[in-house]
Tab-separated table of C-alpha atoms and ligand atoms in Angstrom:
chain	number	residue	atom	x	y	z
A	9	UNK	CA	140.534	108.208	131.881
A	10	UNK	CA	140.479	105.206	134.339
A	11	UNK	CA	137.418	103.430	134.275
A	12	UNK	CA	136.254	102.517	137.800
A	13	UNK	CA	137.639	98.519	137.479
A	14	UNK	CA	140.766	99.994	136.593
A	15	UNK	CA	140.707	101.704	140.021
A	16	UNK	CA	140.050	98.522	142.292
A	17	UNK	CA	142.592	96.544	140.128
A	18	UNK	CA	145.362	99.682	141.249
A	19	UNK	CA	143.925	99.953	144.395
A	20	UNK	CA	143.761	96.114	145.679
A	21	UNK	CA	147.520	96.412	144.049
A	22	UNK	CA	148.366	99.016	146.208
A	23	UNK	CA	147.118	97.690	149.523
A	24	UNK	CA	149.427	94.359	148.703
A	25	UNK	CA	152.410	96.264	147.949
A	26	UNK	CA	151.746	97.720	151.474
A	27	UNK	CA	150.552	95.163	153.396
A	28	UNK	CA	153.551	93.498	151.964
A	29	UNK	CA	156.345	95.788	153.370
A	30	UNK	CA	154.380	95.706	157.068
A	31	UNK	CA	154.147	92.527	157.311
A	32	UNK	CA	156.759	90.347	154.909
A	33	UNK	CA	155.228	87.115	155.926
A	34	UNK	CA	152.617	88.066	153.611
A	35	UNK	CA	154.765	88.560	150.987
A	36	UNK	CA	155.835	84.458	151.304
A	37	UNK	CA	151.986	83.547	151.760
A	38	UNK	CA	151.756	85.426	148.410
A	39	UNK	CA	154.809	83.682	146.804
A	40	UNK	CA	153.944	80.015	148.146
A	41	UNK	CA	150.408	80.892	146.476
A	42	UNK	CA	151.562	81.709	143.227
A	43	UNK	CA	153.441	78.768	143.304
A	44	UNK	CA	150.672	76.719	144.570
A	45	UNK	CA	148.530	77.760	141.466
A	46	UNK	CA	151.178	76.997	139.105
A	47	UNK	CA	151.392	73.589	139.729
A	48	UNK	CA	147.436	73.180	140.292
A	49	UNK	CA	147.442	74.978	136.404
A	50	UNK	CA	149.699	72.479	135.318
A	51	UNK	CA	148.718	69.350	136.699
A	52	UNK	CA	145.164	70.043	135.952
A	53	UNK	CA	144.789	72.625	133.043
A	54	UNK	CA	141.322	71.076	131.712
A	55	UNK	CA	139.692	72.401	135.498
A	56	UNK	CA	141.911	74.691	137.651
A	57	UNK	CA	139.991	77.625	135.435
A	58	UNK	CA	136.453	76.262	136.166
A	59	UNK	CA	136.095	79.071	139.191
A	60	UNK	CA	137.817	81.660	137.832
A	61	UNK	CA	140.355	82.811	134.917
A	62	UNK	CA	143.883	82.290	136.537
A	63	UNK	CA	144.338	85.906	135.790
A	64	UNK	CA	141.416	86.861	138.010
A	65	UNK	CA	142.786	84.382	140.612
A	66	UNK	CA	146.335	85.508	140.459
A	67	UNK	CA	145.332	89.427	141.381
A	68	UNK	CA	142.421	87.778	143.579
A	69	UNK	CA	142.489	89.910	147.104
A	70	UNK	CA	140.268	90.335	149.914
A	71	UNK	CA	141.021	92.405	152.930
A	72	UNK	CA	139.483	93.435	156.249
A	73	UNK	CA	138.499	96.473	158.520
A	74	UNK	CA	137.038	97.661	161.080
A	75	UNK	CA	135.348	100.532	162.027
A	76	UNK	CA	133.784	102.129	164.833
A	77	UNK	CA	130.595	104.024	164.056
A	78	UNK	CA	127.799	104.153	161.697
A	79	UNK	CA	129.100	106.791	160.235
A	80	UNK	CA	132.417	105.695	159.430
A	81	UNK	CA	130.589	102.491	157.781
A	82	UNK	CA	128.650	105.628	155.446
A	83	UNK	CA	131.237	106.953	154.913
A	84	UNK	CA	133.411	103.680	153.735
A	85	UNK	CA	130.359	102.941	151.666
A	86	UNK	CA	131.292	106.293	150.018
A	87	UNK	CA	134.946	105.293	149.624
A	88	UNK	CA	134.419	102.101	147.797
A	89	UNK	CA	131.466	103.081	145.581
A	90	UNK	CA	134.500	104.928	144.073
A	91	UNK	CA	136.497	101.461	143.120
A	92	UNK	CA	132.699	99.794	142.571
A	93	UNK	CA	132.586	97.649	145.804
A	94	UNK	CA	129.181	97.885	147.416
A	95	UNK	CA	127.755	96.202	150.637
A	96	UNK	CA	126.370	92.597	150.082
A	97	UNK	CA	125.509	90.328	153.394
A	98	UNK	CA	125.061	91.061	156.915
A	99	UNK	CA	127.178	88.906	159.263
A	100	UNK	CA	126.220	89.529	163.143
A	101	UNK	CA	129.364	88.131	164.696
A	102	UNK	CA	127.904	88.604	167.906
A	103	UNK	CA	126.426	85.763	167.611
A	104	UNK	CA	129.445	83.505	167.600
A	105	UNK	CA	131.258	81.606	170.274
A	106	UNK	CA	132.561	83.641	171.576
A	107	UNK	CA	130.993	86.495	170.738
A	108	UNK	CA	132.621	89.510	168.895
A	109	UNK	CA	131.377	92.865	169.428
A	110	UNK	CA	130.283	93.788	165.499
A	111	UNK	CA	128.110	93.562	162.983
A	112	UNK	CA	129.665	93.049	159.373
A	113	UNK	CA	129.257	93.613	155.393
A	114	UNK	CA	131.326	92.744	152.578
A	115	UNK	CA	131.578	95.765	149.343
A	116	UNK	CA	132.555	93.930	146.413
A	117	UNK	CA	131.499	94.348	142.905
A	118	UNK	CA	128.283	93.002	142.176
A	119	UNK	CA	128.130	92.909	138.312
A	120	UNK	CA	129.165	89.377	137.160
A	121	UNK	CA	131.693	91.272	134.124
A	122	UNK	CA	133.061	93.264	136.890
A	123	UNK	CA	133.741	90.519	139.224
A	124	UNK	CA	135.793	88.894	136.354
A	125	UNK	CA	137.892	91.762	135.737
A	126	UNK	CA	138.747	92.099	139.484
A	127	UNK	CA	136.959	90.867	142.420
A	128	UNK	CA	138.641	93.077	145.261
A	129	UNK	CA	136.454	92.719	148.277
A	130	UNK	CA	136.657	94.188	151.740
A	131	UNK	CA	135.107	92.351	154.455
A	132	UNK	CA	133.820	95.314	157.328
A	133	UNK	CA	133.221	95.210	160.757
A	134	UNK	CA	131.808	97.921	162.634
A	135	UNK	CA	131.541	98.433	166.226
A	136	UNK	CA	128.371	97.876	168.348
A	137	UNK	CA	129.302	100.202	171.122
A	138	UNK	CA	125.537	99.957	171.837
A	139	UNK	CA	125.290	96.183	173.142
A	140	UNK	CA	125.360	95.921	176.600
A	141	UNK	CA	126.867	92.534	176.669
A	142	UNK	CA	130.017	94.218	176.284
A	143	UNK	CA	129.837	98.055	176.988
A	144	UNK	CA	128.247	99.256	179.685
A	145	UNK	CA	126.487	102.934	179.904
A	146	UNK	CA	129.729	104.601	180.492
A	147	UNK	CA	132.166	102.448	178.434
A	148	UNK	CA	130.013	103.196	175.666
A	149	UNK	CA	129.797	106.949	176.463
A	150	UNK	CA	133.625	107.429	176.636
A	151	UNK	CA	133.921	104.978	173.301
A	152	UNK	CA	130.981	107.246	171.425
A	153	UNK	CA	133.063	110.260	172.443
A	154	UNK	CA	136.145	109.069	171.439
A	155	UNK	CA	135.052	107.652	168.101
A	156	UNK	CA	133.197	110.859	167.031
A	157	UNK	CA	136.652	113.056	167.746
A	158	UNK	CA	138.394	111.061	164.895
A	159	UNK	CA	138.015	111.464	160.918
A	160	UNK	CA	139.378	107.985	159.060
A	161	UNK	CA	139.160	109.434	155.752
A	162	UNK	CA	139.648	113.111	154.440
A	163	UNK	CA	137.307	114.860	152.587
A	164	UNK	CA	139.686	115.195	149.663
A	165	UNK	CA	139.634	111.293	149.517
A	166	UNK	CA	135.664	110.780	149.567
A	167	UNK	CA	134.973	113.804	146.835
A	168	UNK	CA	137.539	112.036	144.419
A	169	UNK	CA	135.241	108.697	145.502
A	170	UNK	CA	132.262	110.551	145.072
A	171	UNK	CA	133.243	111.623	141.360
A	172	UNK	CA	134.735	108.377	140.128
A	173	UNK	CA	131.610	107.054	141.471
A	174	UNK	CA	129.817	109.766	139.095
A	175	UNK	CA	131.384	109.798	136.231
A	176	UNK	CA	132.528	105.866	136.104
A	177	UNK	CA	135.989	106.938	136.594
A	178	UNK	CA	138.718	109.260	136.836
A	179	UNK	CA	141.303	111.476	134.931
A	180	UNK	CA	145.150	110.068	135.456
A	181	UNK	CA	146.111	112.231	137.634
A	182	UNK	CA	143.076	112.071	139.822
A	183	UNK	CA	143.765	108.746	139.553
A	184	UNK	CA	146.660	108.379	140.827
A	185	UNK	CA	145.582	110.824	143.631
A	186	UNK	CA	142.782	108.802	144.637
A	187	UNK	CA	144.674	105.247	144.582
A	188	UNK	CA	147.363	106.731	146.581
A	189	UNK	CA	145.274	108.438	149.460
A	190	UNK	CA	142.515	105.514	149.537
A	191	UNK	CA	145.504	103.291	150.612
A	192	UNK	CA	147.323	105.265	152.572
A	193	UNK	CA	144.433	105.625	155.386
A	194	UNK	CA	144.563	101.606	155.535
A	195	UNK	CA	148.651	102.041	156.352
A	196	UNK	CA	149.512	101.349	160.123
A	197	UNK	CA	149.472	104.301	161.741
A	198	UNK	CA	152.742	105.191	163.966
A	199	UNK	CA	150.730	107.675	166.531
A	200	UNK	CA	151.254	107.204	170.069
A	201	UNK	CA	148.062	104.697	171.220
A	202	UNK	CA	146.739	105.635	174.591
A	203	UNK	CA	147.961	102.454	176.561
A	204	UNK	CA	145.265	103.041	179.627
A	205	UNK	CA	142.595	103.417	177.087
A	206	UNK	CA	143.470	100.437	175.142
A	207	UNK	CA	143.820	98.088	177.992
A	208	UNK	CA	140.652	99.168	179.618
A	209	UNK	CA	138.961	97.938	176.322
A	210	UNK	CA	140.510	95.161	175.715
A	211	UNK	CA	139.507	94.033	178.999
A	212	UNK	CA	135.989	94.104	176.610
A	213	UNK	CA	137.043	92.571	173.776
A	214	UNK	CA	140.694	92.804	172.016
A	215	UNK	CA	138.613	93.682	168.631
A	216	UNK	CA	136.918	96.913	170.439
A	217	UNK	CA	140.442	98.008	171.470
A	218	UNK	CA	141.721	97.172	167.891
A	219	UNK	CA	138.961	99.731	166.460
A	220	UNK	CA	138.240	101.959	169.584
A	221	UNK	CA	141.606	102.221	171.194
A	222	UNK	CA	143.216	104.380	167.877
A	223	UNK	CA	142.743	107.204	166.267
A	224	UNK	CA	142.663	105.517	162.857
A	225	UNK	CA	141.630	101.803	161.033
A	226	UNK	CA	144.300	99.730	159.354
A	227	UNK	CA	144.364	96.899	157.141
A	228	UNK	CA	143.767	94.109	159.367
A	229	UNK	CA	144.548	91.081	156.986
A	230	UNK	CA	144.658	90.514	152.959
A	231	UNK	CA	143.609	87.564	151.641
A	232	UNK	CA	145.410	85.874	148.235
A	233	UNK	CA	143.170	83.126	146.888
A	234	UNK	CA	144.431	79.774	146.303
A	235	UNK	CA	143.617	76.763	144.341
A	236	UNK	CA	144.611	74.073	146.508
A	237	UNK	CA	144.588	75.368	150.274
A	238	UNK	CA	145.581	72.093	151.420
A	239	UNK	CA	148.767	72.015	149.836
A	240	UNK	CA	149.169	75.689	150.648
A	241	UNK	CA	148.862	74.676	154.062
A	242	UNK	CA	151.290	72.145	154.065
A	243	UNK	CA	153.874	74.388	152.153
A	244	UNK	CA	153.172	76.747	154.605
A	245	UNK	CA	154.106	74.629	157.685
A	246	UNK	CA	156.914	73.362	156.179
A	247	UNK	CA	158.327	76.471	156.145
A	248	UNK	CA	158.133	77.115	159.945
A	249	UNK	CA	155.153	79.829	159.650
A	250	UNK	CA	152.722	79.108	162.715
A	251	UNK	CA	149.088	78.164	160.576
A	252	UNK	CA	146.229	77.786	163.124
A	253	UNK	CA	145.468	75.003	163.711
A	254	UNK	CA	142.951	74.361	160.859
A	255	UNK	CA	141.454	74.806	157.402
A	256	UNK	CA	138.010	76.623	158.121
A	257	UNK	CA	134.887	75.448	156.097
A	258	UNK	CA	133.805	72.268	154.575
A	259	UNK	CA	136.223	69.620	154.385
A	260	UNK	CA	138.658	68.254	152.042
A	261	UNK	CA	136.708	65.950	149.653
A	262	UNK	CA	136.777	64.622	146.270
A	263	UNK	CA	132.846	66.126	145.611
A	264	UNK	CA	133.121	69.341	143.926
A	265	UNK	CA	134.675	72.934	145.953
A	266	UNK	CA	131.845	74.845	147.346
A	267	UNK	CA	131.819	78.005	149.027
A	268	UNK	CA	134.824	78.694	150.680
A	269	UNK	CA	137.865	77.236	152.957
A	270	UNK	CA	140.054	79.658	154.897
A	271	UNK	CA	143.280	79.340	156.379
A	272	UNK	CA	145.513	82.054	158.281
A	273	UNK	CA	148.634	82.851	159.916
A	274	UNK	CA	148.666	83.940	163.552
A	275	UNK	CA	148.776	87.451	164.435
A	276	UNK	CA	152.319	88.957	164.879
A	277	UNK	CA	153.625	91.216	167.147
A	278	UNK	CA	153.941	94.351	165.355
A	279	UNK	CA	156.493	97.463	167.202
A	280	UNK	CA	153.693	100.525	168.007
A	281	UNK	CA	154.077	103.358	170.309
A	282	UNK	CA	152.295	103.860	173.568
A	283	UNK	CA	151.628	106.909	175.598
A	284	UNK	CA	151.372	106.371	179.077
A	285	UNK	CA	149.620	108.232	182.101
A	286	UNK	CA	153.124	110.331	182.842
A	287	UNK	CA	152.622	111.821	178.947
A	288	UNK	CA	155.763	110.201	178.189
A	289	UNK	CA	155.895	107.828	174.962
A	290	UNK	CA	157.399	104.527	174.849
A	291	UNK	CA	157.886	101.526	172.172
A	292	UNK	CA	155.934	97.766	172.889
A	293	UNK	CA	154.417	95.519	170.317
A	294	UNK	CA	150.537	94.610	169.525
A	295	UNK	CA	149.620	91.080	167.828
A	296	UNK	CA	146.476	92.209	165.694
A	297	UNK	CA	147.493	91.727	162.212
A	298	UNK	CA	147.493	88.748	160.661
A	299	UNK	CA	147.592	86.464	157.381
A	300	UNK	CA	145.111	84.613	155.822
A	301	UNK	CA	144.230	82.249	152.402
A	302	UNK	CA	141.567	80.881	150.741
A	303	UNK	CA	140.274	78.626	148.112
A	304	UNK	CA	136.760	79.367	146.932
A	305	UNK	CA	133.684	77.211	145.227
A	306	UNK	CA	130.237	77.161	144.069
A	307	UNK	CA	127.866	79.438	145.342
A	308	UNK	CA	125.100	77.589	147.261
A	309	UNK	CA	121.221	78.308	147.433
A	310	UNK	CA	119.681	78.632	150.544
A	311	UNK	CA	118.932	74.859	150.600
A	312	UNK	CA	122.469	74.081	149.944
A	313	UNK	CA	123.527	75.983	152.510
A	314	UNK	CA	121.082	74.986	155.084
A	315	UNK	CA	122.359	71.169	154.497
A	316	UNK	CA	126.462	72.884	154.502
A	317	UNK	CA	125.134	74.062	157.927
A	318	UNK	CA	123.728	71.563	159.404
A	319	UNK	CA	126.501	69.343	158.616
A	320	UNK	CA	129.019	71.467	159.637
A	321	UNK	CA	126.513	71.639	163.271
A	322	UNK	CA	126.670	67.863	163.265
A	323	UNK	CA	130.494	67.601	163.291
A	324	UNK	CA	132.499	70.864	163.560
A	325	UNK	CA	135.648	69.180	163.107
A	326	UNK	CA	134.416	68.307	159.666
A	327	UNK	CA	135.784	64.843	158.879
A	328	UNK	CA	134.878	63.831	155.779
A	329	UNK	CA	132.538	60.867	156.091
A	330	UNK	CA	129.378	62.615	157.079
A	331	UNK	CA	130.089	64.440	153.693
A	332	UNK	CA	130.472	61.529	151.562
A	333	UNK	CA	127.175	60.841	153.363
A	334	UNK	CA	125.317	63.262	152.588
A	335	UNK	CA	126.471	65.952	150.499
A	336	UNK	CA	125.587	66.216	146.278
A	337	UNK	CA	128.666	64.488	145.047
A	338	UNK	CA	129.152	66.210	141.795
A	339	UNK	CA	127.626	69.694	140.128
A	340	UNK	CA	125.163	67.034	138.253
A	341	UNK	CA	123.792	65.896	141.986
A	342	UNK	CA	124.263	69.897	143.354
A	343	UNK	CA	121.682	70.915	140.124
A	344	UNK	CA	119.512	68.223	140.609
A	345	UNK	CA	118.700	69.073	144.192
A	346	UNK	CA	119.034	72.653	143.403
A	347	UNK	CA	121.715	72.922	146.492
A	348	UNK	CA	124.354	75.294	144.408
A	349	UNK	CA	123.573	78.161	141.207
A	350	UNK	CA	125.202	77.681	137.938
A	351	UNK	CA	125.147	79.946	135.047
A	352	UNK	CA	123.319	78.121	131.524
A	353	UNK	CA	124.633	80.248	128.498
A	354	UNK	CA	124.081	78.654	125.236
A	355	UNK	CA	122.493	75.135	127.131
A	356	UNK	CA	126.822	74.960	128.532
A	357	UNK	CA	126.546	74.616	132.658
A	358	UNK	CA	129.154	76.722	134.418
A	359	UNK	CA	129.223	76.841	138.135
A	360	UNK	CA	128.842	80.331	140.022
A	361	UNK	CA	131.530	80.837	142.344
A	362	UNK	CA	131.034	82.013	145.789
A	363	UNK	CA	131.932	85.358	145.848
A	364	UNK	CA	130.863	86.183	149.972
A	365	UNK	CA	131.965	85.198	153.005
A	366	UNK	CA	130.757	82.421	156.080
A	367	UNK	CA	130.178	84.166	159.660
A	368	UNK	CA	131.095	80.568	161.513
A	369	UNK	CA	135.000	81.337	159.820
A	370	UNK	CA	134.813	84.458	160.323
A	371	UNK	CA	134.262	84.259	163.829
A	372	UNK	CA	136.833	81.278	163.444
A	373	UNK	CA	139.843	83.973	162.071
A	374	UNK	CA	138.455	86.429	164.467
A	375	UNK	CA	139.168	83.968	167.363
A	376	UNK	CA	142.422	82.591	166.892
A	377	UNK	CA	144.212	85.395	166.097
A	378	UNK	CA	143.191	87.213	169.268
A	379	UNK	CA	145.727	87.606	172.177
A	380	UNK	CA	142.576	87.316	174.590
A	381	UNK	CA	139.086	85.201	174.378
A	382	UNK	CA	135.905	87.185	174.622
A	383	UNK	CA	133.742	86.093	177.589
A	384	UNK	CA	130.492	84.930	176.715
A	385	UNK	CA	127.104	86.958	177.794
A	386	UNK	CA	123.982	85.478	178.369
A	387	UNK	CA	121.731	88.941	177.935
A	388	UNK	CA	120.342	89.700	174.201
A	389	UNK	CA	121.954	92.152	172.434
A	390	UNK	CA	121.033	95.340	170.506
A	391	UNK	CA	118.578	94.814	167.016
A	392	UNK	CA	121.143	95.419	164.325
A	393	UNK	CA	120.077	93.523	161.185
A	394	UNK	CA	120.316	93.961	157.051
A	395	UNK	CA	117.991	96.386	157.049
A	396	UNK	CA	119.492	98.911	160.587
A	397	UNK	CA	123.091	98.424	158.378
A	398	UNK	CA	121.675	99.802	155.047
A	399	UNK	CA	120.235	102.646	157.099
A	400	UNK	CA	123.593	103.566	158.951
A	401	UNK	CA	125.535	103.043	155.551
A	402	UNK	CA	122.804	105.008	153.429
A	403	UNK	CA	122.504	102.489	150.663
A	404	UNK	CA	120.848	98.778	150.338
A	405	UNK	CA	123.050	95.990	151.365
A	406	UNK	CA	122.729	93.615	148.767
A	407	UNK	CA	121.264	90.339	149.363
A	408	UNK	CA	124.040	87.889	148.298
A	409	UNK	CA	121.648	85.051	147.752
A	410	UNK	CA	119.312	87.067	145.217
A	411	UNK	CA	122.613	88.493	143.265
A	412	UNK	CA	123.675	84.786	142.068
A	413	UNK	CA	119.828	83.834	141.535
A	414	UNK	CA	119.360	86.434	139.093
A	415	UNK	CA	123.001	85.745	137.679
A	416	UNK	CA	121.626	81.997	137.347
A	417	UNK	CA	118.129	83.657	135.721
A	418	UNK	CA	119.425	85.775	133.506
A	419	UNK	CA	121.869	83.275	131.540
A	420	UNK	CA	119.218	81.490	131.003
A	421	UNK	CA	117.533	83.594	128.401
A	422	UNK	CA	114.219	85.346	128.206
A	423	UNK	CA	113.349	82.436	126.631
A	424	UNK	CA	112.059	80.923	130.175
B	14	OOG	C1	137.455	90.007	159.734
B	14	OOG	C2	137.406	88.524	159.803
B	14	OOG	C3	136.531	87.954	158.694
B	14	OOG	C4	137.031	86.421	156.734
B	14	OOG	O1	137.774	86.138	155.799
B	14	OOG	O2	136.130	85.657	157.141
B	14	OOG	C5	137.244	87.706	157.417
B	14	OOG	C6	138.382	90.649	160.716
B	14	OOG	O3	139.256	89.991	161.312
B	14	OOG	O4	138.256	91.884	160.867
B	14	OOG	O5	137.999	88.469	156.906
B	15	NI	NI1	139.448	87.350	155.813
């Protein structure tokens, strides 16, 4: 039998070995990581493990989608239950500059032993083909219709989810069944897309075309982790791959990592197929997909992220004065004000790592890896909150902040 961990450790696997023959430059963003680590390992082996085992960090992986409908997002929900990734935060990235037309969750594993054996996490977007910044009454008719014609994942697929989600896992050859289908719907799909249809959306927005404009989802990025992104990035450069032009997040310092910095490659033009008004089919090239890194920190509490906010408000480009400033310059100053959780088994202080994601570089990776900027609109969009995503996805969405409080709680003993 393979216990459900054992599924999301095959199946994050799987999706690398895949996203690694579709796009190669992945496969060097990979490499240059590895080799990144090694030397971090090496030339600090007393605290490159503080935030993670190198093991965990070595098969560390998050990816993207996006989908188009509420219930696509159920039945995704369905999907990864299967590998033990469920929906934590709410990110409304309509609410970024410029706006993008979704509303997002991340399914990870929750369970602090689980997230040590593999953290595999899958950032989500769906669709809000009901905002009216973006789609008008008809656009959003035509997208509804279009979007309800197509099934993402086969039945098949979500019963072998719904039993390893059951029975905490899965017979071999089930499996292997379940690893191989779950990762083939993520492959890059070689139908024909619509060209008229595609273009007329990403008139809208070139994520609605993305998820609207085909018939199926695809990986849109995977994500190695890294344990100096700074060096990564200057590896990176020096080996002629285009980096935007920044690291996302707080800034380099010498206080201690928190939450997490992101880096990415821009999207490349990828061969697809197009079928035009005349029926006939011809080749051209789409720049969606792209390549992204990060280094994660300590989890911060609301307070500690209010202050990570406001600084990052007060100078977006995030030199790193206003941090020496202001921010808690060590894990003894983070404690003290209670800015960032830490775990207290047997009286020894371990930090919590940040295990989520940040909607400001989200938007960020959103943004510069589109071929087109979003307009910005001034009316208010649709309510879509925590609570309207838990209902579309038919199961809580976790609050991220209350999973590392009771983390922080419960090492401390009943004692308290
Ligand atoms: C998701 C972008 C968000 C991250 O790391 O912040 C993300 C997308 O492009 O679909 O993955
Ligand atoms: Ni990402």
């Amino acid at each position: 039998m393979a216990e459900i961990h054992e599924l999301r450790s095959r199946f994050a696997a799987a999706l690398s070995r895949m996203y690694g023959r579709e796009v190669p430059e992945y496969t060097t963003l990979v490499d240059v990581t590895e080799q990144v680590n090694a030397d971090f390992l090496a030339a600090h082996p007393d605290t490159a493990e503080r935030l993670g085992s190198i093991g965990r960090v070595t098969a560390e992986r998050h990816g993207a989608i996006r989908v188009g409908t509420p219930s696509e997002m159920h039945d995704v929900a369905v999907l990864f239950a299967g590998f033990g990734m469920y929906p934590v935060g709410f990110y409304d990235l309509r609410e970024a500059t410029p706006p993008v037309p979704v509303v997002s969750t991340a399914f990870r594993p929750i369970d602090p032993d689980e997230l040590a054996r593999n953290p595999f996490r899958v950032f989500t977007s769906m669709l809000t083909t009901s905002d009216r910044r973006f789609f008008d009454a008809d656009l959003q008719r035509q997208l509804d219709g279009f979007l309800s014609r197509r099934r993402l994942f086969p039945d098949v697929l979500l019963s072998l989810a719904r039993r390893a989600a059951d029975d905490g896992g899965l017979d071999a050859p089930q499996a292997q069944r379940f690893v191989t289908l779950a990762t083939s719907v993520f492959e890059l799909s070689h139908e024909p897309v619509d060209l008229g249809w595609y273009r007329e959306l990403e008139q809208v927005s070139a994520v609605a075309a993305d998820i609207g404009g085909v018939g199926s989802t695809h990986i849109n990025h995977l994500t190695p982790r890294v344990l100096d992104i700074d060096d990564l990035y200057a590896r990176m450069s020096a080996r002629g791959i285009a980096m935007i032009d920044r690291i996302q997040g707080p800034p380099r310092w010498d206080g201690p990592a928190v939450l997490l910095r992101q880096t990415s490659f821009r999207a490349l033009a990828e061969p697809r197929r197009f079928a035009l008004p005349d029926g006939s089919v011809t080749d051209g090239e789409l720049r969606v997909r792209f390549g992204e890194v990060e280094a994660r920190g300590i989890a911060l509490t609301p307070s500690g992220r209010e202050l990570y906010d406001e600084l990052m408000d007060a100078d977006p480009s995030n030199t790193k004065g206003l941090w020496d400033k202001r921010f808690p310059a060590s894990e003894d100053e983070l404690e003290k004000h209670e800015a960032a959780y830490f775990t207290y088994h047997g009286g020894v202080r371990e930090p919590i790592v940040y295990e989520d994601f940040l909607p400001k570089s989200a938007a960020g990776i959103f943004r510069s890896n589109l071929d087109t900027d979003t307009p910005t609109f001034d009316a208010s969009g649709t309510e879509f909150s925590r609570s309207s995503l838990a209902a579309a996805i038919g199961r809580d969405v976790h609050d991220p902040y209350e999973l590392y409080r009771r983390q922080q709680e419960q090492s401390r003993g009943p004692e308290r």
